[in-house]
PDB file of C-alpha atoms in Angstrom:
ATOM      1  CA  MET A   8      14.897 -12.244   3.239  1.00  0.00           C
ATOM      2  CA  ASN A   9      16.439 -15.550   4.288  1.00  0.00           C
ATOM      3  CA  ASN A  10      18.972 -13.557   6.438  1.00  0.00           C
ATOM      4  CA  MET A  11      21.382 -13.601   3.393  1.00  0.00           C
ATOM      5  CA  ALA A  12      23.586 -10.417   3.498  1.00  0.00           C
ATOM      6  CA  ALA A  13      24.340  -8.667   0.349  1.00  0.00           C
ATOM      7  CA  PRO A  14      28.022  -8.432  -0.700  1.00  0.00           C
ATOM      8  CA  ARG A  15      29.796  -5.305   0.241  1.00  0.00           C
ATOM      9  CA  ARG A  16      32.112  -5.055  -2.730  1.00  0.00           C
ATOM     10  CA  LYS A  17      31.071  -2.642  -5.428  1.00  0.00           C
ATOM     11  CA  GLY A  18      32.700  -1.301  -8.416  1.00  0.00           C
ATOM     12  CA  ARG A  19      32.180   0.291 -11.842  1.00  0.00           C
ATOM     13  CA  LYS A  20      30.377  -2.916 -13.239  1.00  0.00           C
ATOM     14  CA  TYR A  21      28.244  -3.520 -10.101  1.00  0.00           C
ATOM     15  CA  ASP A  22      25.040  -1.829 -11.444  1.00  0.00           C
ATOM     16  CA  GLN A  23      25.724  -3.449 -14.786  1.00  0.00           C
ATOM     17  CA  VAL A  24      25.692  -6.887 -13.169  1.00  0.00           C
ATOM     18  CA  LEU A  25      22.480  -6.097 -11.366  1.00  0.00           C
ATOM     19  CA  GLU A  26      20.688  -4.946 -14.518  1.00  0.00           C
ATOM     20  CA  GLY A  27      21.756  -8.030 -16.446  1.00  0.00           C
ATOM     21  CA  ALA A  28      20.686 -10.320 -13.517  1.00  0.00           C
ATOM     22  CA  ARG A  29      17.315  -8.473 -13.243  1.00  0.00           C
ATOM     23  CA  ALA A  30      16.599  -9.060 -16.966  1.00  0.00           C
ATOM     24  CA  ALA A  31      17.574 -12.792 -16.601  1.00  0.00           C
ATOM     25  CA  PHE A  32      15.665 -13.482 -13.447  1.00  0.00           C
ATOM     26  CA  LEU A  33      12.496 -11.705 -14.646  1.00  0.00           C
ATOM     27  CA  GLN A  34      12.621 -13.648 -17.970  1.00  0.00           C
ATOM     28  CA  ASP A  35      13.532 -17.161 -16.686  1.00  0.00           C
ATOM     29  CA  GLY A  36      13.179 -17.175 -12.941  1.00  0.00           C
ATOM     30  CA  PHE A  37      15.752 -18.303 -10.399  1.00  0.00           C
ATOM     31  CA  ASP A  38      16.274 -21.838 -11.685  1.00  0.00           C
ATOM     32  CA  GLY A  39      16.055 -20.947 -15.346  1.00  0.00           C
ATOM     33  CA  ALA A  40      18.502 -18.077 -15.252  1.00  0.00           C
ATOM     34  CA  SER A  41      22.002 -19.628 -15.490  1.00  0.00           C
ATOM     35  CA  VAL A  42      25.099 -17.820 -14.532  1.00  0.00           C
ATOM     36  CA  ASP A  43      26.227 -17.796 -18.148  1.00  0.00           C
ATOM     37  CA  GLU A  44      22.995 -16.175 -19.092  1.00  0.00           C
ATOM     38  CA  ILE A  45      23.246 -13.490 -16.471  1.00  0.00           C
ATOM     39  CA  ALA A  46      26.840 -12.750 -17.476  1.00  0.00           C
ATOM     40  CA  ARG A  47      25.754 -12.404 -21.100  1.00  0.00           C
ATOM     41  CA  GLU A  48      22.881 -10.163 -20.280  1.00  0.00           C
ATOM     42  CA  ALA A  49      25.229  -8.028 -18.039  1.00  0.00           C
ATOM     43  CA  GLY A  50      27.949  -7.920 -20.707  1.00  0.00           C
ATOM     44  CA  VAL A  51      30.484  -9.153 -18.293  1.00  0.00           C
ATOM     45  CA  SER A  52      32.683 -12.242 -17.768  1.00  0.00           C
ATOM     46  CA  LYS A  53      31.697 -14.963 -15.150  1.00  0.00           C
ATOM     47  CA  ALA A  54      34.716 -14.156 -13.211  1.00  0.00           C
ATOM     48  CA  THR A  55      33.612 -10.446 -12.932  1.00  0.00           C
ATOM     49  CA  LEU A  56      30.080 -11.543 -11.993  1.00  0.00           C
ATOM     50  CA  TYR A  57      31.528 -13.911  -9.251  1.00  0.00           C
ATOM     51  CA  SER A  58      33.682 -11.098  -7.982  1.00  0.00           C
ATOM     52  CA  TYR A  59      30.602  -9.198  -6.951  1.00  0.00           C
ATOM     53  CA  PHE A  60      28.334 -12.100  -6.208  1.00  0.00           C
ATOM     54  CA  PRO A  61      29.991 -15.334  -5.383  1.00  0.00           C
ATOM     55  CA  ASP A  62      26.659 -17.075  -4.950  1.00  0.00           C
ATOM     56  CA  LYS A  63      23.625 -16.803  -7.423  1.00  0.00           C
ATOM     57  CA  LYS A  64      21.361 -16.747  -4.431  1.00  0.00           C
ATOM     58  CA  LEU A  65      22.961 -13.508  -3.085  1.00  0.00           C
ATOM     59  CA  LEU A  66      22.433 -11.943  -6.414  1.00  0.00           C
ATOM     60  CA  PHE A  67      18.754 -12.980  -6.511  1.00  0.00           C
ATOM     61  CA  VAL A  68      18.217 -11.637  -2.956  1.00  0.00           C
ATOM     62  CA  GLU A  69      19.717  -8.268  -3.973  1.00  0.00           C
ATOM     63  CA  ILE A  70      17.543  -7.981  -6.987  1.00  0.00           C
ATOM     64  CA  ALA A  71      14.500  -8.859  -4.887  1.00  0.00           C
ATOM     65  CA  ARG A  72      15.435  -6.200  -2.242  1.00  0.00           C
ATOM     66  CA  ARG A  73      15.696  -3.542  -5.010  1.00  0.00           C
ATOM     67  CA  GLU A  74      12.444  -4.493  -6.465  1.00  0.00           C
ATOM     68  CA  CYS A  75      10.712  -4.319  -3.073  1.00  0.00           C
ATOM     69  CA  GLN A  76      12.075  -0.780  -2.579  1.00  0.00           C
ATOM     70  CA  ARG A  77      10.884   0.117  -6.101  1.00  0.00           C
ATOM     71  CA  GLN A  78       7.380  -1.120  -5.197  1.00  0.00           C
ATOM     72  CA  ALA A  79       7.561   0.830  -1.891  1.00  0.00           C
ATOM     73  CA  ASP A  80       8.427   4.037  -3.750  1.00  0.00           C
ATOM     74  CA  GLU A  81       5.628   3.648  -6.271  1.00  0.00           C
ATOM     75  CA  ALA A  82       3.040   2.867  -3.702  1.00  0.00           C
ATOM     76  CA  ALA A  83       4.032   6.021  -1.801  1.00  0.00           C
ATOM     77  CA  CYS A  84       3.016   8.130  -4.828  1.00  0.00           C
ATOM     78  CA  ILE A  85      -0.423   6.456  -5.192  1.00  0.00           C
ATOM     79  CA  THR A  86      -2.573   8.955  -3.383  1.00  0.00           C
ATOM     80  CA  PRO A  87      -1.203  12.686  -3.748  1.00  0.00           C
ATOM     81  CA  PRO A  88      -2.636  15.203  -1.334  1.00  0.00           C
ATOM     82  CA  ASP A  89      -4.767  18.293  -2.014  1.00  0.00           C
ATOM     83  CA  LEU A  90      -6.981  16.830  -4.735  1.00  0.00           C
ATOM     84  CA  PRO A  91     -10.817  16.839  -4.886  1.00  0.00           C
ATOM     85  CA  ILE A  92     -12.036  13.338  -3.843  1.00  0.00           C
ATOM     86  CA  ARG A  93     -13.034  12.177  -7.352  1.00  0.00           C
ATOM     87  CA  ASP A  94      -9.776  13.452  -8.910  1.00  0.00           C
ATOM     88  CA  LEU A  95      -7.767  11.815  -6.162  1.00  0.00           C
ATOM     89  CA  LEU A  96      -9.454   8.431  -6.597  1.00  0.00           C
ATOM     90  CA  THR A  97      -9.097   8.757 -10.331  1.00  0.00           C
ATOM     91  CA  PHE A  98      -5.361   9.426 -10.030  1.00  0.00           C
ATOM     92  CA  ALA A  99      -5.029   6.489  -7.721  1.00  0.00           C
ATOM     93  CA  ALA A 100      -7.075   4.198  -9.957  1.00  0.00           C
ATOM     94  CA  ASN A 101      -4.989   5.030 -13.055  1.00  0.00           C
ATOM     95  CA  ARG A 102      -1.751   4.379 -11.187  1.00  0.00           C
ATOM     96  CA  MET A 103      -3.065   1.022 -10.044  1.00  0.00           C
ATOM     97  CA  VAL A 104      -4.421   0.014 -13.328  1.00  0.00           C
ATOM     98  CA  THR A 105      -1.217   0.929 -15.047  1.00  0.00           C
ATOM     99  CA  MET A 106       0.690  -1.177 -12.585  1.00  0.00           C
ATOM    100  CA  PHE A 107      -1.634  -4.176 -13.069  1.00  0.00           C
ATOM    101  CA  ASN A 108      -1.206  -3.797 -16.875  1.00  0.00           C
ATOM    102  CA  SER A 109       2.605  -3.435 -16.531  1.00  0.00           C
ATOM    103  CA  SER A 110       4.586  -6.528 -18.009  1.00  0.00           C
ATOM    104  CA  LEU A 111       7.508  -5.614 -15.530  1.00  0.00           C
ATOM    105  CA  SER A 112       5.151  -5.560 -12.477  1.00  0.00           C
ATOM    106  CA  LEU A 113       3.677  -8.852 -13.483  1.00  0.00           C
ATOM    107  CA  SER A 114       7.069 -10.366 -13.983  1.00  0.00           C
ATOM    108  CA  ILE A 115       8.071  -9.328 -10.571  1.00  0.00           C
ATOM    109  CA  TYR A 116       4.922 -10.644  -9.080  1.00  0.00           C
ATOM    110  CA  ARG A 117       5.409 -13.981 -10.691  1.00  0.00           C
ATOM    111  CA  LEU A 118       9.110 -14.011  -9.688  1.00  0.00           C
ATOM    112  CA  CYS A 119       8.457 -13.418  -6.086  1.00  0.00           C
ATOM    113  CA  ALA A 120       5.510 -15.882  -5.924  1.00  0.00           C
ATOM    114  CA  SER A 121       7.415 -18.660  -7.640  1.00  0.00           C
ATOM    115  CA  GLU A 122      10.450 -18.362  -5.452  1.00  0.00           C
ATOM    116  CA  THR A 123       8.674 -18.161  -2.072  1.00  0.00           C
ATOM    117  CA  GLU A 124       9.655 -21.600  -0.911  1.00  0.00           C
ATOM    118  CA  ARG A 125      13.256 -21.136  -1.923  1.00  0.00           C
ATOM    119  CA  PHE A 126      13.536 -17.876  -0.048  1.00  0.00           C
ATOM    120  CA  PRO A 127      11.194 -17.736   3.002  1.00  0.00           C
ATOM    121  CA  GLY A 128      10.269 -14.150   3.564  1.00  0.00           C
ATOM    122  CA  LEU A 129      10.736 -12.884   0.012  1.00  0.00           C
ATOM    123  CA  ALA A 130       6.997 -12.877  -0.853  1.00  0.00           C
ATOM    124  CA  GLN A 131       6.300 -11.295   2.554  1.00  0.00           C
ATOM    125  CA  GLU A 132       8.664  -8.462   1.948  1.00  0.00           C
ATOM    126  CA  PHE A 133       7.349  -7.979  -1.622  1.00  0.00           C
ATOM    127  CA  TYR A 134       3.764  -7.892  -0.204  1.00  0.00           C
ATOM    128  CA  GLU A 135       4.622  -5.392   2.538  1.00  0.00           C
ATOM    129  CA  ASN A 136       6.478  -3.018   0.378  1.00  0.00           C
ATOM    130  CA  GLY A 137       3.850  -3.191  -2.479  1.00  0.00           C
ATOM    131  CA  PRO A 138       0.175  -4.144  -1.962  1.00  0.00           C
ATOM    132  CA  LEU A 139       0.286  -3.771   1.822  1.00  0.00           C
ATOM    133  CA  LEU A 140       1.756  -0.333   1.669  1.00  0.00           C
ATOM    134  CA  ALA A 141      -0.704   0.730  -1.056  1.00  0.00           C
ATOM    135  CA  ARG A 142      -3.487  -0.670   1.130  1.00  0.00           C
ATOM    136  CA  THR A 143      -2.289   1.284   4.138  1.00  0.00           C
ATOM    137  CA  LEU A 144      -1.983   4.563   2.278  1.00  0.00           C
ATOM    138  CA  ILE A 145      -5.438   4.304   0.646  1.00  0.00           C
ATOM    139  CA  SER A 146      -7.159   3.295   3.896  1.00  0.00           C
ATOM    140  CA  ARG A 147      -5.637   6.303   5.523  1.00  0.00           C
ATOM    141  CA  PHE A 148      -6.737   8.567   2.936  1.00  0.00           C
ATOM    142  CA  LEU A 149     -10.381   6.982   2.968  1.00  0.00           C
ATOM    143  CA  ARG A 150     -10.340   7.464   6.866  1.00  0.00           C
ATOM    144  CA  ASP A 151      -9.318  11.083   6.486  1.00  0.00           C
ATOM    145  CA  ALA A 152     -11.887  11.765   3.743  1.00  0.00           C
ATOM    146  CA  THR A 153     -14.636  10.224   5.886  1.00  0.00           C
ATOM    147  CA  GLU A 154     -13.696  12.561   8.827  1.00  0.00           C
ATOM    148  CA  ARG A 155     -14.007  15.516   6.357  1.00  0.00           C
ATOM    149  CA  GLY A 156     -17.429  14.225   5.240  1.00  0.00           C
ATOM    150  CA  GLU A 157     -16.317  13.572   1.688  1.00  0.00           C
ATOM    151  CA  LEU A 158     -16.717   9.714   1.971  1.00  0.00           C
ATOM    152  CA  LYS A 159     -18.769   7.463   4.267  1.00  0.00           C
ATOM    153  CA  VAL A 160     -16.480   4.517   4.983  1.00  0.00           C
ATOM    154  CA  GLU A 161     -16.920   2.469   8.008  1.00  0.00           C
ATOM    155  CA  HIS A 162     -14.146  -0.035   7.406  1.00  0.00           C
ATOM    156  CA  PRO A 163     -11.226   1.709   5.544  1.00  0.00           C
ATOM    157  CA  GLU A 164      -9.101  -1.336   5.170  1.00  0.00           C
ATOM    158  CA  MET A 165     -11.860  -3.365   3.607  1.00  0.00           C
ATOM    159  CA  ALA A 166     -12.717  -0.507   1.351  1.00  0.00           C
ATOM    160  CA  ALA A 167      -9.126  -0.042   0.301  1.00  0.00           C
ATOM    161  CA  ASP A 168      -9.043  -3.707  -0.659  1.00  0.00           C
ATOM    162  CA  GLN A 169     -12.234  -3.358  -2.641  1.00  0.00           C
ATOM    163  CA  PHE A 170     -10.869  -0.415  -4.471  1.00  0.00           C
ATOM    164  CA  ALA A 171      -7.779  -2.396  -5.429  1.00  0.00           C
ATOM    165  CA  GLU A 172      -9.844  -5.192  -6.779  1.00  0.00           C
ATOM    166  CA  LEU A 173     -12.060  -2.865  -8.800  1.00  0.00           C
ATOM    167  CA  CYS A 174      -8.811  -1.656 -10.444  1.00  0.00           C
ATOM    168  CA  LYS A 175      -8.038  -5.218 -11.394  1.00  0.00           C
ATOM    169  CA  ALA A 176     -11.542  -6.032 -12.762  1.00  0.00           C
ATOM    170  CA  GLY A 177     -11.374  -7.543 -16.235  1.00  0.00           C
ATOM    171  CA  LEU A 178      -7.629  -6.982 -16.546  1.00  0.00           C
ATOM    172  CA  PHE A 179      -5.396  -8.551 -13.924  1.00  0.00           C
ATOM    173  CA  ALA A 180      -6.298 -12.202 -14.438  1.00  0.00           C
ATOM    174  CA  ARG A 181      -6.072 -11.991 -18.142  1.00  0.00           C
ATOM    175  CA  ARG A 182      -2.657 -10.323 -17.933  1.00  0.00           C
ATOM    176  CA  LEU A 183      -1.435 -12.755 -15.323  1.00  0.00           C
ATOM    177  CA  PHE A 184      -2.338 -15.842 -17.314  1.00  0.00           C
ATOM    178  CA  GLY A 185      -1.099 -14.420 -20.631  1.00  0.00           C
ATOM    179  CA  VAL A 186      -4.552 -14.259 -22.212  1.00  0.00           C
ATOM    180  CA  ILE A 187      -3.637 -10.777 -23.470  1.00  0.00           C
ATOM    181  CA  LYS A 188      -0.222  -9.151 -23.845  1.00  0.00           C
ATOM    182  CA  SER A 189      -1.406  -5.643 -22.866  1.00  0.00           C
ATOM    183  CA  ALA A 190      -4.705  -3.732 -22.422  1.00  0.00           C
ATOM    184  CA  PRO A 191      -4.900  -0.798 -24.786  1.00  0.00           C
ATOM    185  CA  PRO A 192      -4.875   2.704 -23.155  1.00  0.00           C
ATOM    186  CA  GLU A 193      -8.543   3.233 -23.736  1.00  0.00           C
ATOM    187  CA  GLU A 194      -9.442  -0.069 -21.951  1.00  0.00           C
ATOM    188  CA  ALA A 195      -7.175   0.721 -19.009  1.00  0.00           C
ATOM    189  CA  ALA A 196      -8.759   4.198 -18.761  1.00  0.00           C
ATOM    190  CA  PHE A 197     -12.215   2.662 -18.816  1.00  0.00           C
ATOM    191  CA  ILE A 198     -11.394   0.166 -16.028  1.00  0.00           C
ATOM    192  CA  ALA A 199     -10.069   3.059 -13.908  1.00  0.00           C
ATOM    193  CA  SER A 200     -12.975   5.220 -14.503  1.00  0.00           C
ATOM    194  CA  GLU A 201     -15.509   2.383 -13.716  1.00  0.00           C
ATOM    195  CA  ALA A 202     -13.614   1.661 -10.554  1.00  0.00           C
ATOM    196  CA  VAL A 203     -14.010   5.225  -9.309  1.00  0.00           C
ATOM    197  CA  GLU A 204     -17.646   5.370 -10.324  1.00  0.00           C
ATOM    198  CA  THR A 205     -18.486   2.072  -8.526  1.00  0.00           C
ATOM    199  CA  PHE A 206     -16.536   3.057  -5.460  1.00  0.00           C
ATOM    200  CA  LEU A 207     -18.313   6.434  -5.164  1.00  0.00           C
ATOM    201  CA  ALA A 208     -21.581   4.731  -5.678  1.00  0.00           C
ATOM    202  CA  ARG A 209     -20.924   2.652  -2.581  1.00  0.00           C
ATOM    203  CA  TYR A 210     -19.037   5.273  -0.380  1.00  0.00           C
ATOM    204  CA  GLY A 211     -19.656   8.697  -1.907  1.00  0.00           C
ATOM    205  CA  THR A 212     -21.581  11.392  -0.177  1.00  0.00           C
ATOM    206  CA  GLU A 213     -22.579  13.482  -3.118  1.00  0.00           C
ATOM    207  CA  PRO A 214     -26.212  12.828  -4.369  1.00  0.00           C
ATOM    208  CA  ARG A 215     -26.365  10.832  -7.585  1.00  0.00           C
ATOM    209  CA  ASP A 216     -28.672  11.752 -10.563  1.00  0.00           C
TER     210      ASP A 216
END
């Protein structure tokens, strides 16, 4: 992440500063979020902010690191074990559709993408701890399900990518470009359900009516 070390000093207002900076960066990006705005969002003085983070770049990198870890934690929960194949895919689809429909997730996505040139490696770390980790977990599940005879998947990584794209269908582009503010719950559930049905039509082993 640009090899910038996060400051070691912490105190009672450290988390408060991070929360305020996170809100400011998500709203206005790195350039748009001024130190005054960050301090105002955090409810601290500029002197207090600088005592924790003497450089706005260090603060941005720390926020990005935390968001990458959050993405990793969420991706790790995307495929719980010990569920029938349809139920597991439905669980994963609903988690992914919820993520693609989340204003916070989209803001983080835009933030990391827009600051790629300023911070080489940031987008890569975000990708590795979010989409790539989810792809790895899903492809592993697809490979295991194929070995058990529950699915017939020859290329698990490609199938995992296809599943993710099915969960974006009719939603992600509209949310990303601000065409809609949010998909209603019934539409999100329909997208997840259709993703599962389409995926099983291609890779399922159960006979279809």
